[in-house]
mmCIF file of C-alpha atoms in Angstrom:
data_model
loop_
_atom_site.group_PDB
_atom_site.id
_atom_site.type_symbol
_atom_site.label_atom_id
_atom_site.label_comp_id
_atom_site.label_asym_id
_atom_site.label_seq_id
_atom_site.Cartn_x
_atom_site.Cartn_y
_atom_site.Cartn_z
ATOM 1 C CA MET A 10 5.878 1.206 16.553
ATOM 2 C CA ARG A 11 6.956 -2.436 16.597
ATOM 3 C CA ILE A 12 4.061 -4.629 15.441
ATOM 4 C CA ALA A 13 3.750 -8.437 15.496
ATOM 5 C CA ILE A 14 1.043 -9.874 13.237
ATOM 6 C CA PHE A 15 -0.096 -13.497 13.498
ATOM 7 C CA SER A 16 -1.856 -15.142 10.560
ATOM 8 C CA TRP A 17 -2.081 -18.686 9.272
ATOM 9 C CA GLU A 18 -1.897 -17.346 5.705
ATOM 10 C CA SER A 19 -0.392 -14.491 3.716
ATOM 11 C CA LEU A 20 0.487 -13.598 0.147
ATOM 12 C CA HIS A 21 4.101 -14.613 0.778
ATOM 13 C CA SER A 22 3.769 -17.881 2.696
ATOM 14 C CA VAL A 23 0.877 -20.340 2.529
ATOM 15 C CA TYR A 24 -1.951 -18.567 0.686
ATOM 16 C CA VAL A 25 -5.586 -19.557 1.155
ATOM 17 C CA GLY A 26 -7.797 -16.559 0.379
ATOM 18 C CA GLY A 27 -9.076 -13.202 1.573
ATOM 19 C CA VAL A 28 -7.353 -13.113 4.967
ATOM 20 C CA GLY A 29 -3.994 -13.602 3.256
ATOM 21 C CA ASN A 30 -4.576 -10.543 1.076
ATOM 22 C CA HIS A 31 -5.730 -8.502 4.069
ATOM 23 C CA VAL A 32 -2.740 -9.385 6.246
ATOM 24 C CA SER A 33 -0.038 -8.758 3.636
ATOM 25 C CA GLU A 34 -1.535 -5.571 2.186
ATOM 26 C CA LEU A 35 -2.223 -4.096 5.641
ATOM 27 C CA ALA A 36 1.327 -4.940 6.749
ATOM 28 C CA VAL A 37 2.846 -3.112 3.766
ATOM 29 C CA ALA A 38 0.650 -0.058 4.411
ATOM 30 C CA LEU A 39 1.632 -0.052 8.103
ATOM 31 C CA GLN A 40 5.310 -0.312 7.130
ATOM 32 C CA ARG A 41 4.972 2.629 4.719
ATOM 33 C CA LYS A 42 3.884 4.722 7.683
ATOM 34 C CA GLY A 43 7.175 4.087 9.491
ATOM 35 C CA ASN A 44 6.329 1.028 11.597
ATOM 36 C CA ASP A 45 8.497 -2.067 12.118
ATOM 37 C CA VAL A 46 6.140 -4.855 11.006
ATOM 38 C CA HIS A 47 6.698 -8.601 11.522
ATOM 39 C CA ILE A 48 4.349 -11.329 10.259
ATOM 40 C CA PHE A 49 4.462 -14.743 11.922
ATOM 41 C CA THR A 50 2.896 -17.299 9.606
ATOM 42 C CA ARG A 51 3.148 -20.860 8.297
ATOM 43 C CA LEU A 52 6.049 -22.231 6.305
ATOM 44 C CA GLY A 53 5.205 -23.232 2.750
ATOM 45 C CA GLU A 54 7.071 -25.611 0.450
ATOM 46 C CA HIS A 55 10.519 -24.442 -0.700
ATOM 47 C CA GLN A 56 10.278 -21.250 1.374
ATOM 48 C CA LYS A 57 12.857 -19.619 3.636
ATOM 49 C CA LEU A 58 12.255 -19.409 7.374
ATOM 50 C CA TYR A 59 12.824 -15.644 7.213
ATOM 51 C CA GLU A 60 12.438 -13.135 4.419
ATOM 52 C CA CYS A 61 11.894 -9.391 4.150
ATOM 53 C CA VAL A 62 9.253 -8.606 1.508
ATOM 54 C CA GLN A 63 8.364 -4.984 0.681
ATOM 55 C CA GLY A 64 9.875 -3.918 3.991
ATOM 56 C CA VAL A 65 7.809 -6.410 6.022
ATOM 57 C CA HIS A 66 9.585 -9.151 8.006
ATOM 58 C CA TYR A 67 8.127 -12.622 7.361
ATOM 59 C CA HIS A 68 8.839 -15.308 9.967
ATOM 60 C CA ARG A 69 7.678 -18.607 8.447
ATOM 61 C CA CYS A 70 7.234 -21.132 11.211
ATOM 62 C CA PRO A 71 7.320 -24.922 10.754
ATOM 63 C CA HIS A 72 5.083 -26.901 13.090
ATOM 64 C CA GLU A 73 3.934 -30.448 13.763
ATOM 65 C CA PHE A 74 0.873 -31.738 11.933
ATOM 66 C CA ASP A 75 -1.933 -33.619 13.652
ATOM 67 C CA ASN A 76 -5.002 -35.594 12.611
ATOM 68 C CA ASP A 77 -6.979 -33.375 14.985
ATOM 69 C CA PHE A 78 -7.231 -30.029 13.159
ATOM 70 C CA VAL A 79 -7.691 -27.969 16.326
ATOM 71 C CA GLU A 80 -4.605 -29.565 17.883
ATOM 72 C CA GLU A 81 -2.657 -28.873 14.692
ATOM 73 C CA ILE A 82 -3.642 -25.216 14.939
ATOM 74 C CA ASN A 83 -2.452 -25.196 18.557
ATOM 75 C CA ASN A 84 0.877 -26.622 17.363
ATOM 76 C CA MET A 85 1.057 -23.801 14.831
ATOM 77 C CA CYS A 86 0.324 -21.204 17.523
ATOM 78 C CA ARG A 87 3.059 -22.650 19.754
ATOM 79 C CA ALA A 88 5.510 -22.356 16.865
ATOM 80 C CA PHE A 89 4.443 -18.727 16.342
ATOM 81 C CA VAL A 90 4.974 -17.949 20.030
ATOM 82 C CA ASP A 91 8.452 -19.532 20.014
ATOM 83 C CA ALA A 92 9.445 -17.490 16.954
ATOM 84 C CA TYR A 93 7.946 -14.373 18.535
ATOM 85 C CA TYR A 94 10.013 -14.763 21.711
ATOM 86 C CA ALA A 95 13.157 -15.373 19.654
ATOM 87 C CA GLU A 96 12.527 -12.144 17.722
ATOM 88 C CA GLU A 97 11.916 -10.207 20.953
ATOM 89 C CA ASP A 98 15.210 -11.520 22.340
ATOM 90 C CA PHE A 99 16.929 -10.316 19.179
ATOM 91 C CA GLY A 100 15.182 -7.035 18.407
ATOM 92 C CA GLY A 101 13.401 -5.974 21.589
ATOM 93 C CA PRO A 102 9.795 -6.074 22.791
ATOM 94 C CA PHE A 103 6.840 -5.525 20.485
ATOM 95 C CA ASP A 104 4.350 -2.743 21.176
ATOM 96 C CA VAL A 105 1.369 -4.584 19.708
ATOM 97 C CA VAL A 106 0.444 -8.212 19.057
ATOM 98 C CA HIS A 107 -2.215 -8.410 16.317
ATOM 99 C CA ALA A 108 -3.851 -11.782 15.574
ATOM 100 C CA HIS A 109 -6.254 -12.642 12.763
ATOM 101 C CA ASP A 110 -9.219 -14.981 13.307
ATOM 102 C CA TRP A 111 -9.533 -17.934 15.663
ATOM 103 C CA LEU A 112 -6.624 -19.703 13.988
ATOM 104 C CA THR A 113 -4.059 -17.471 15.717
ATOM 105 C CA ALA A 114 -6.120 -16.250 18.678
ATOM 106 C CA ASN A 115 -4.402 -18.625 21.111
ATOM 107 C CA ALA A 116 -0.947 -17.308 20.192
ATOM 108 C CA MET A 117 -2.140 -13.793 20.993
ATOM 109 C CA SER A 118 -3.792 -14.899 24.246
ATOM 110 C CA TRP A 119 -0.725 -16.797 25.484
ATOM 111 C CA ILE A 120 1.579 -13.827 24.841
ATOM 112 C CA LYS A 121 -0.876 -11.431 26.465
ATOM 113 C CA GLN A 122 -1.046 -13.607 29.581
ATOM 114 C CA ALA A 123 2.726 -14.175 29.774
ATOM 115 C CA LYS A 124 4.089 -10.777 28.728
ATOM 116 C CA GLY A 125 1.211 -8.329 29.033
ATOM 117 C CA ARG A 126 1.642 -7.065 25.479
ATOM 118 C CA LYS A 127 -1.190 -5.054 23.944
ATOM 119 C CA ALA A 128 -3.392 -7.598 22.167
ATOM 120 C CA ILE A 129 -5.547 -6.897 19.109
ATOM 121 C CA LEU A 130 -7.731 -9.517 17.410
ATOM 122 C CA THR A 131 -9.252 -8.999 13.966
ATOM 123 C CA MET A 132 -12.227 -11.263 13.315
ATOM 124 C CA HIS A 133 -12.975 -11.854 9.646
ATOM 125 C CA SER A 134 -15.877 -14.241 10.347
ATOM 126 C CA THR A 135 -17.310 -16.501 13.055
ATOM 127 C CA GLU A 136 -17.725 -20.260 13.207
ATOM 128 C CA TYR A 137 -21.469 -19.673 13.525
ATOM 129 C CA GLY A 138 -21.462 -17.732 10.258
ATOM 130 C CA ARG A 139 -19.203 -20.185 8.457
ATOM 131 C CA CYS A 140 -21.739 -22.883 9.351
ATOM 132 C CA GLY A 141 -24.452 -20.883 7.560
ATOM 133 C CA ASN A 142 -25.812 -19.206 10.718
ATOM 134 C CA ASN A 143 -26.000 -22.495 12.601
ATOM 135 C CA PHE A 144 -24.525 -23.847 15.819
ATOM 136 C CA ALA A 145 -22.622 -27.111 15.410
ATOM 137 C CA SER A 146 -20.944 -29.576 17.750
ATOM 138 C CA GLY A 147 -17.600 -31.377 17.690
ATOM 139 C CA THR A 148 -14.715 -29.490 16.100
ATOM 140 C CA SER A 149 -16.986 -26.545 15.342
ATOM 141 C CA GLU A 150 -17.839 -26.181 19.025
ATOM 142 C CA MET A 151 -14.138 -26.179 19.945
ATOM 143 C CA VAL A 152 -13.458 -23.489 17.333
ATOM 144 C CA SER A 153 -16.248 -21.351 18.786
ATOM 145 C CA HIS A 154 -14.677 -21.702 22.236
ATOM 146 C CA ILE A 155 -11.329 -20.470 20.888
ATOM 147 C CA GLU A 156 -13.127 -17.498 19.317
ATOM 148 C CA TRP A 157 -14.724 -16.706 22.678
ATOM 149 C CA SER A 158 -11.362 -16.986 24.454
ATOM 150 C CA GLY A 159 -9.717 -14.744 21.858
ATOM 151 C CA VAL A 160 -12.214 -11.901 22.101
ATOM 152 C CA TYR A 161 -12.091 -12.227 25.912
ATOM 153 C CA HIS A 162 -8.295 -11.868 26.133
ATOM 154 C CA ALA A 163 -7.930 -9.198 23.433
ATOM 155 C CA ASP A 164 -7.657 -5.578 24.531
ATOM 156 C CA GLN A 165 -9.523 -4.549 21.385
ATOM 157 C CA VAL A 166 -11.408 -6.542 18.764
ATOM 158 C CA ILE A 167 -11.650 -5.388 15.148
ATOM 159 C CA ALA A 168 -14.588 -6.645 13.071
ATOM 160 C CA VAL A 169 -14.612 -6.231 9.291
ATOM 161 C CA SER A 170 -18.235 -5.035 9.261
ATOM 162 C CA LYS A 171 -20.899 -3.696 11.610
ATOM 163 C CA THR A 172 -22.906 -6.852 11.009
ATOM 164 C CA LEU A 173 -20.002 -9.021 12.157
ATOM 165 C CA ALA A 174 -19.441 -6.772 15.186
ATOM 166 C CA SER A 175 -23.073 -7.260 16.234
ATOM 167 C CA GLU A 176 -22.744 -11.012 15.658
ATOM 168 C CA LEU A 177 -19.666 -11.157 17.907
ATOM 169 C CA CYS A 178 -21.364 -9.194 20.677
ATOM 170 C CA TRP A 179 -24.387 -11.501 20.520
ATOM 171 C CA LEU A 180 -22.451 -14.767 20.298
ATOM 172 C CA TYR A 181 -19.768 -14.096 22.895
ATOM 173 C CA ASP A 182 -21.320 -11.471 25.159
ATOM 174 C CA LEU A 183 -18.670 -9.026 23.943
ATOM 175 C CA PRO A 184 -19.068 -5.470 25.316
ATOM 176 C CA GLU A 185 -19.712 -2.983 22.517
ATOM 177 C CA TYR A 186 -16.947 -0.666 23.749
ATOM 178 C CA LYS A 187 -14.387 -3.405 23.115
ATOM 179 C CA VAL A 188 -15.135 -3.929 19.416
ATOM 180 C CA GLY A 189 -14.578 -1.534 16.526
ATOM 181 C CA VAL A 190 -15.259 -1.800 12.809
ATOM 182 C CA ILE A 191 -12.605 -1.452 10.119
ATOM 183 C CA TYR A 192 -13.569 -2.530 6.624
ATOM 184 C CA ASN A 193 -11.315 -4.547 4.363
ATOM 185 C CA GLY A 194 -9.256 -2.835 1.705
ATOM 186 C CA VAL A 195 -8.074 -3.578 -1.801
ATOM 187 C CA ASN A 196 -5.195 -2.544 -4.041
ATOM 188 C CA CYS A 197 -7.330 -1.519 -6.999
ATOM 189 C CA ASN A 198 -4.336 -0.626 -9.182
ATOM 190 C CA GLU A 199 -3.592 -4.343 -9.536
ATOM 191 C CA PHE A 200 -6.686 -4.579 -11.748
ATOM 192 C CA ASP A 201 -5.508 -1.898 -14.170
ATOM 193 C CA GLY A 202 -4.051 -2.589 -17.591
ATOM 194 C CA TRP A 203 -5.148 -3.891 -20.964
ATOM 195 C CA ILE A 204 -6.781 -7.270 -21.341
ATOM 196 C CA ASP A 205 -7.323 -9.452 -24.413
ATOM 197 C CA ASP A 206 -11.027 -10.074 -23.878
ATOM 198 C CA LEU A 207 -11.332 -12.524 -26.767
ATOM 199 C CA ALA A 208 -8.384 -14.595 -25.531
ATOM 200 C CA VAL A 209 -9.910 -14.902 -22.062
ATOM 201 C CA ARG A 210 -13.238 -15.974 -23.530
ATOM 202 C CA LYS A 211 -11.565 -18.504 -25.799
ATOM 203 C CA MET A 212 -9.736 -20.000 -22.797
ATOM 204 C CA TYR A 213 -13.089 -20.887 -21.215
ATOM 205 C CA GLU A 214 -14.957 -21.669 -24.448
ATOM 206 C CA ILE A 215 -17.200 -18.612 -24.211
ATOM 207 C CA GLY A 216 -18.444 -16.807 -27.307
ATOM 208 C CA PRO A 217 -17.201 -13.282 -28.109
ATOM 209 C CA TYR A 218 -20.592 -11.687 -27.414
ATOM 210 C CA ASP A 219 -21.935 -13.939 -24.651
ATOM 211 C CA PRO A 220 -22.768 -12.092 -21.404
ATOM 212 C CA ILE A 221 -20.679 -13.385 -18.466
ATOM 213 C CA ILE A 222 -21.876 -13.530 -14.853
ATOM 214 C CA LEU A 223 -19.107 -14.372 -12.384
ATOM 215 C CA PHE A 224 -19.217 -16.114 -8.997
ATOM 216 C CA VAL A 225 -15.964 -16.175 -7.011
ATOM 217 C CA GLY A 226 -15.742 -17.863 -3.635
ATOM 218 C CA ARG A 227 -15.689 -21.113 -1.738
ATOM 219 C CA MET A 228 -18.316 -23.589 -2.916
ATOM 220 C CA VAL A 229 -19.875 -23.997 0.513
ATOM 221 C CA TYR A 230 -23.335 -23.490 2.016
ATOM 222 C CA GLN A 231 -22.348 -20.143 3.556
ATOM 223 C CA LYS A 232 -21.526 -18.643 0.149
ATOM 224 C CA GLY A 233 -24.818 -19.702 -1.490
ATOM 225 C CA PRO A 234 -23.735 -21.196 -4.847
ATOM 226 C CA ASP A 235 -26.842 -23.390 -4.687
ATOM 227 C CA ILE A 236 -29.031 -20.278 -4.446
ATOM 228 C CA LEU A 237 -27.408 -18.899 -7.582
ATOM 229 C CA MET A 238 -27.921 -22.236 -9.340
ATOM 230 C CA GLU A 239 -31.680 -22.109 -8.749
ATOM 231 C CA ALA A 240 -31.830 -18.543 -10.122
ATOM 232 C CA ILE A 241 -29.960 -19.294 -13.342
ATOM 233 C CA PRO A 242 -32.870 -20.795 -15.362
ATOM 234 C CA SER A 243 -34.852 -17.546 -15.076
ATOM 235 C CA ILE A 244 -31.937 -15.642 -16.639
ATOM 236 C CA LEU A 245 -31.323 -18.176 -19.403
ATOM 237 C CA LYS A 246 -35.004 -18.029 -20.314
ATOM 238 C CA HIS A 247 -34.574 -14.405 -21.427
ATOM 239 C CA TYR A 248 -30.828 -14.333 -22.171
ATOM 240 C CA PRO A 249 -29.977 -17.856 -23.427
ATOM 241 C CA GLU A 250 -26.412 -16.993 -24.490
ATOM 242 C CA THR A 251 -25.381 -15.998 -20.950
ATOM 243 C CA LYS A 252 -22.495 -17.913 -19.390
ATOM 244 C CA PHE A 253 -22.113 -18.368 -15.635
ATOM 245 C CA VAL A 254 -18.525 -18.815 -14.460
ATOM 246 C CA PHE A 255 -17.869 -20.348 -11.027
ATOM 247 C CA GLY A 256 -14.390 -19.699 -9.636
ATOM 248 C CA GLY A 257 -13.899 -21.643 -6.419
ATOM 249 C CA ASP A 258 -13.796 -25.042 -4.795
ATOM 250 C CA GLY A 259 -15.473 -26.624 -1.790
ATOM 251 C CA GLY A 260 -17.761 -29.288 -0.440
ATOM 252 C CA MET A 261 -20.837 -28.153 -2.401
ATOM 253 C CA ARG A 262 -19.206 -28.176 -5.822
ATOM 254 C CA TRP A 263 -20.328 -31.707 -6.761
ATOM 255 C CA GLN A 264 -23.866 -30.947 -5.561
ATOM 256 C CA VAL A 265 -24.079 -27.742 -7.591
ATOM 257 C CA GLU A 266 -22.675 -29.389 -10.722
ATOM 258 C CA GLU A 267 -25.092 -32.289 -10.355
ATOM 259 C CA ARG A 268 -27.982 -29.842 -9.983
ATOM 260 C CA ALA A 269 -26.890 -28.048 -13.163
ATOM 261 C CA HIS A 270 -27.132 -31.322 -15.099
ATOM 262 C CA HIS A 271 -30.533 -32.038 -13.557
ATOM 263 C CA LEU A 272 -31.786 -28.604 -14.637
ATOM 264 C CA GLY A 273 -30.340 -29.096 -18.121
ATOM 265 C CA ILE A 274 -28.233 -25.919 -17.953
ATOM 266 C CA HIS A 275 -24.726 -27.347 -17.564
ATOM 267 C CA GLN A 276 -23.749 -26.170 -21.050
ATOM 268 C CA SER A 277 -24.131 -22.563 -19.863
ATOM 269 C CA LEU A 278 -21.874 -23.040 -16.830
ATOM 270 C CA ARG A 279 -18.108 -23.108 -16.388
ATOM 271 C CA PHE A 280 -16.701 -24.624 -13.171
ATOM 272 C CA LEU A 281 -13.062 -23.591 -12.875
ATOM 273 C CA GLY A 282 -12.192 -24.707 -9.347
ATOM 274 C CA HIS A 283 -9.866 -22.537 -7.293
ATOM 275 C CA ILE A 284 -8.430 -19.728 -9.378
ATOM 276 C CA GLY A 285 -6.241 -16.771 -8.466
ATOM 277 C CA GLY A 286 -3.572 -14.378 -9.705
ATOM 278 C CA TRP A 287 -3.786 -12.832 -13.149
ATOM 279 C CA ARG A 288 -6.324 -15.409 -14.365
ATOM 280 C CA LEU A 289 -8.802 -14.289 -11.718
ATOM 281 C CA LYS A 290 -8.181 -10.606 -12.406
ATOM 282 C CA ASP A 291 -8.728 -11.221 -16.128
ATOM 283 C CA LEU A 292 -12.059 -12.899 -15.347
ATOM 284 C CA PHE A 293 -13.186 -9.931 -13.265
ATOM 285 C CA LYS A 294 -12.318 -7.598 -16.139
ATOM 286 C CA THR A 295 -14.042 -9.783 -18.747
ATOM 287 C CA ALA A 296 -17.263 -10.430 -16.796
ATOM 288 C CA ASP A 297 -20.312 -8.201 -17.143
ATOM 289 C CA PHE A 298 -20.977 -8.284 -13.400
ATOM 290 C CA VAL A 299 -20.300 -10.317 -10.266
ATOM 291 C CA CYS A 300 -22.876 -12.209 -8.214
ATOM 292 C CA VAL A 301 -22.466 -12.623 -4.424
ATOM 293 C CA PRO A 302 -25.344 -14.879 -3.226
ATOM 294 C CA SER A 303 -24.053 -15.507 0.323
ATOM 295 C CA ARG A 304 -26.208 -16.650 3.220
ATOM 296 C CA ASN A 305 -23.651 -15.098 5.576
ATOM 297 C CA GLU A 306 -20.997 -12.677 4.334
ATOM 298 C CA PRO A 307 -18.979 -10.970 7.101
ATOM 299 C CA PHE A 308 -17.541 -8.525 4.567
ATOM 300 C CA GLY A 309 -17.153 -9.662 0.963
ATOM 301 C CA ILE A 310 -13.718 -8.836 -0.462
ATOM 302 C CA VAL A 311 -14.948 -10.166 -3.806
ATOM 303 C CA ILE A 312 -17.106 -7.032 -4.059
ATOM 304 C CA LEU A 313 -14.056 -4.780 -3.758
ATOM 305 C CA GLU A 314 -12.296 -6.874 -6.400
ATOM 306 C CA ALA A 315 -15.270 -6.535 -8.744
ATOM 307 C CA TRP A 316 -15.326 -2.771 -8.241
ATOM 308 C CA SER A 317 -11.557 -2.587 -8.794
ATOM 309 C CA ALA A 318 -12.216 -4.087 -12.228
ATOM 310 C CA GLY A 319 -14.993 -1.545 -12.781
ATOM 311 C CA LYS A 320 -17.771 -4.128 -12.525
ATOM 312 C CA PRO A 321 -21.053 -3.811 -10.571
ATOM 313 C CA VAL A 322 -22.340 -6.484 -8.196
ATOM 314 C CA VAL A 323 -25.540 -8.268 -7.277
ATOM 315 C CA ALA A 324 -25.094 -9.021 -3.574
ATOM 316 C CA THR A 325 -27.288 -10.383 -0.808
ATOM 317 C CA VAL A 326 -27.991 -8.312 2.288
ATOM 318 C CA ASN A 327 -26.870 -11.040 4.709
ATOM 319 C CA GLY A 328 -23.862 -9.322 6.213
ATOM 320 C CA GLY A 329 -21.352 -6.618 5.387
ATOM 321 C CA PRO A 330 -22.459 -5.907 1.793
ATOM 322 C CA LYS A 331 -25.723 -4.352 2.977
ATOM 323 C CA GLU A 332 -23.624 -1.667 4.709
ATOM 324 C CA PHE A 333 -21.452 -0.509 1.824
ATOM 325 C CA VAL A 334 -23.131 -1.600 -1.421
ATOM 326 C CA LEU A 335 -25.275 1.351 -2.495
ATOM 327 C CA HIS A 336 -28.405 -0.001 -4.144
ATOM 328 C CA ASP A 337 -28.790 1.066 -7.777
ATOM 329 C CA VAL A 338 -25.557 3.105 -7.462
ATOM 330 C CA ASN A 339 -22.733 0.545 -7.487
ATOM 331 C CA GLY A 340 -24.805 -2.635 -7.505
ATOM 332 C CA TYR A 341 -28.079 -4.255 -6.519
ATOM 333 C CA LYS A 342 -28.865 -5.522 -3.028
ATOM 334 C CA VAL A 343 -31.095 -8.603 -2.933
ATOM 335 C CA GLU A 344 -32.360 -11.257 -0.539
ATOM 336 C CA ALA A 345 -30.684 -14.672 -0.354
ATOM 337 C CA ASN A 346 -33.273 -16.558 -2.403
ATOM 338 C CA PRO A 347 -33.478 -17.468 -6.115
ATOM 339 C CA ASP A 348 -36.347 -15.099 -6.963
ATOM 340 C CA SER A 349 -34.678 -12.020 -5.494
ATOM 341 C CA LEU A 350 -31.299 -12.950 -6.940
ATOM 342 C CA GLY A 351 -32.904 -13.500 -10.336
ATOM 343 C CA TRP A 352 -34.541 -10.079 -10.108
ATOM 344 C CA GLY A 353 -31.191 -8.403 -9.453
ATOM 345 C CA MET A 354 -29.403 -10.230 -12.254
ATOM 346 C CA GLY A 355 -32.283 -9.588 -14.647
ATOM 347 C CA ASN A 356 -32.219 -5.851 -13.933
ATOM 348 C CA MET A 357 -28.475 -5.805 -14.499
ATOM 349 C CA MET A 358 -28.903 -7.541 -17.868
ATOM 350 C CA MET A 359 -31.689 -5.194 -18.981
ATOM 351 C CA ASP A 360 -29.673 -1.969 -18.898
ATOM 352 C CA HIS A 361 -26.043 -2.382 -19.935
ATOM 353 C CA ASP A 362 -25.277 1.356 -19.809
ATOM 354 C CA HIS A 363 -26.592 1.659 -16.254
ATOM 355 C CA ALA A 364 -24.596 -1.410 -15.226
ATOM 356 C CA GLN A 365 -21.408 0.156 -16.576
ATOM 357 C CA TRP A 366 -22.193 3.375 -14.703
ATOM 358 C CA MET A 367 -22.591 1.413 -11.464
ATOM 359 C CA GLY A 368 -19.250 -0.294 -12.126
ATOM 360 C CA ARG A 369 -17.530 3.081 -12.472
ATOM 361 C CA ASN A 370 -19.068 4.180 -9.173
ATOM 362 C CA GLY A 371 -17.692 1.041 -7.553
ATOM 363 C CA ARG A 372 -14.211 1.835 -8.845
ATOM 364 C CA LEU A 373 -14.431 5.316 -7.309
ATOM 365 C CA ALA A 374 -15.335 3.766 -3.941
ATOM 366 C CA VAL A 375 -12.305 1.455 -3.844
ATOM 367 C CA GLU A 376 -9.990 4.301 -4.822
ATOM 368 C CA THR A 377 -11.054 6.304 -1.760
ATOM 369 C CA VAL A 378 -12.930 4.584 1.076
ATOM 370 C CA PHE A 379 -11.308 1.147 0.717
ATOM 371 C CA SER A 380 -7.648 2.031 0.102
ATOM 372 C CA TRP A 381 -5.070 0.239 2.284
ATOM 373 C CA ASP A 382 -3.605 3.531 3.472
ATOM 374 C CA THR A 383 -7.027 4.451 4.864
ATOM 375 C CA ILE A 384 -7.356 1.021 6.517
ATOM 376 C CA ALA A 385 -3.846 1.322 8.014
ATOM 377 C CA ASP A 386 -4.623 4.746 9.508
ATOM 378 C CA GLU A 387 -7.741 3.370 11.178
ATOM 379 C CA THR A 388 -5.830 0.330 12.469
ATOM 380 C CA ILE A 389 -3.105 2.507 14.011
ATOM 381 C CA LYS A 390 -5.804 4.426 15.897
ATOM 382 C CA VAL A 391 -6.933 1.118 17.430
ATOM 383 C CA TYR A 392 -3.338 0.302 18.404
ATOM 384 C CA HIS A 393 -3.186 3.597 20.316
ATOM 385 C CA THR A 394 -6.589 3.155 21.997
#
């Protein structure tokens, strides 16, 4: 099968976050199963226009920038479509066009309308959810319209959780028969290997025996770093040596840091900004557990990353995590408020042996249910629907 994938990010072009991991890892798994896979994505600095990586063809497309972000995204989609047509002229028609999120939905829609290719759209989140379960005007309203247009033109829509599927049906009057659920995956083997725990701690000025609670994600309202901040004093009251590490950047970072100073707990916090690669993996392996305090979490790849490192999670029930986190088995499920979050973290701190057992259960889950080969098999079924 000849598959065209559209994404504004990937591991081998411009990388932003979770969608980039999903797109590149899924593409490799699809290629392993004998498919001809092409990714159309943005061109990063000092990158080639074309490159074959792990058997996957990367078409990196330059495009015009614009002060209007939505118009810039349309420019990007036009560049993707031009590159797509050039590849079809060279190598023949594609069987499937698979777009990811609103950012590339227009490229999929235009090709579907012009060529009648089978169109698949994976939604990783909605604008409503990214706004913290709120409707907004201006650019946000335009983004929502593109999401509606994308799910309308797609032959099949893939949501990364049942919660997100329900949200899409409610927001955009999407028929249930048109949307399926395929969870995200993770390459858990990337988290294997020895780590110098003391060296990692020294890098962030953390004592050799201090408990570490890790938050990884964008510092925005949707992800709830402010909720975690309000829960921290209750943990420090009983476990004063605990260190809270925040890995991520975003519009709420200054507010959260300011609140930490106001609460007098800033000495127990480490704000690292955006972090990735081996440094992030080392943090997962060094931490005692990972906290996911989101107000809206369509899936929560950070949970799979925590489990890959053998670490349990404390996660809110606002989204995908409530479906696959097994309470008191591979983590604790809590409400998105400081008291409930504090309860979950406190329970985790109270019983270290049980926490380690939950982490091992999480690792077992990512080795089976959330492998990329499993995700690829389910995706191919959608292509043939």
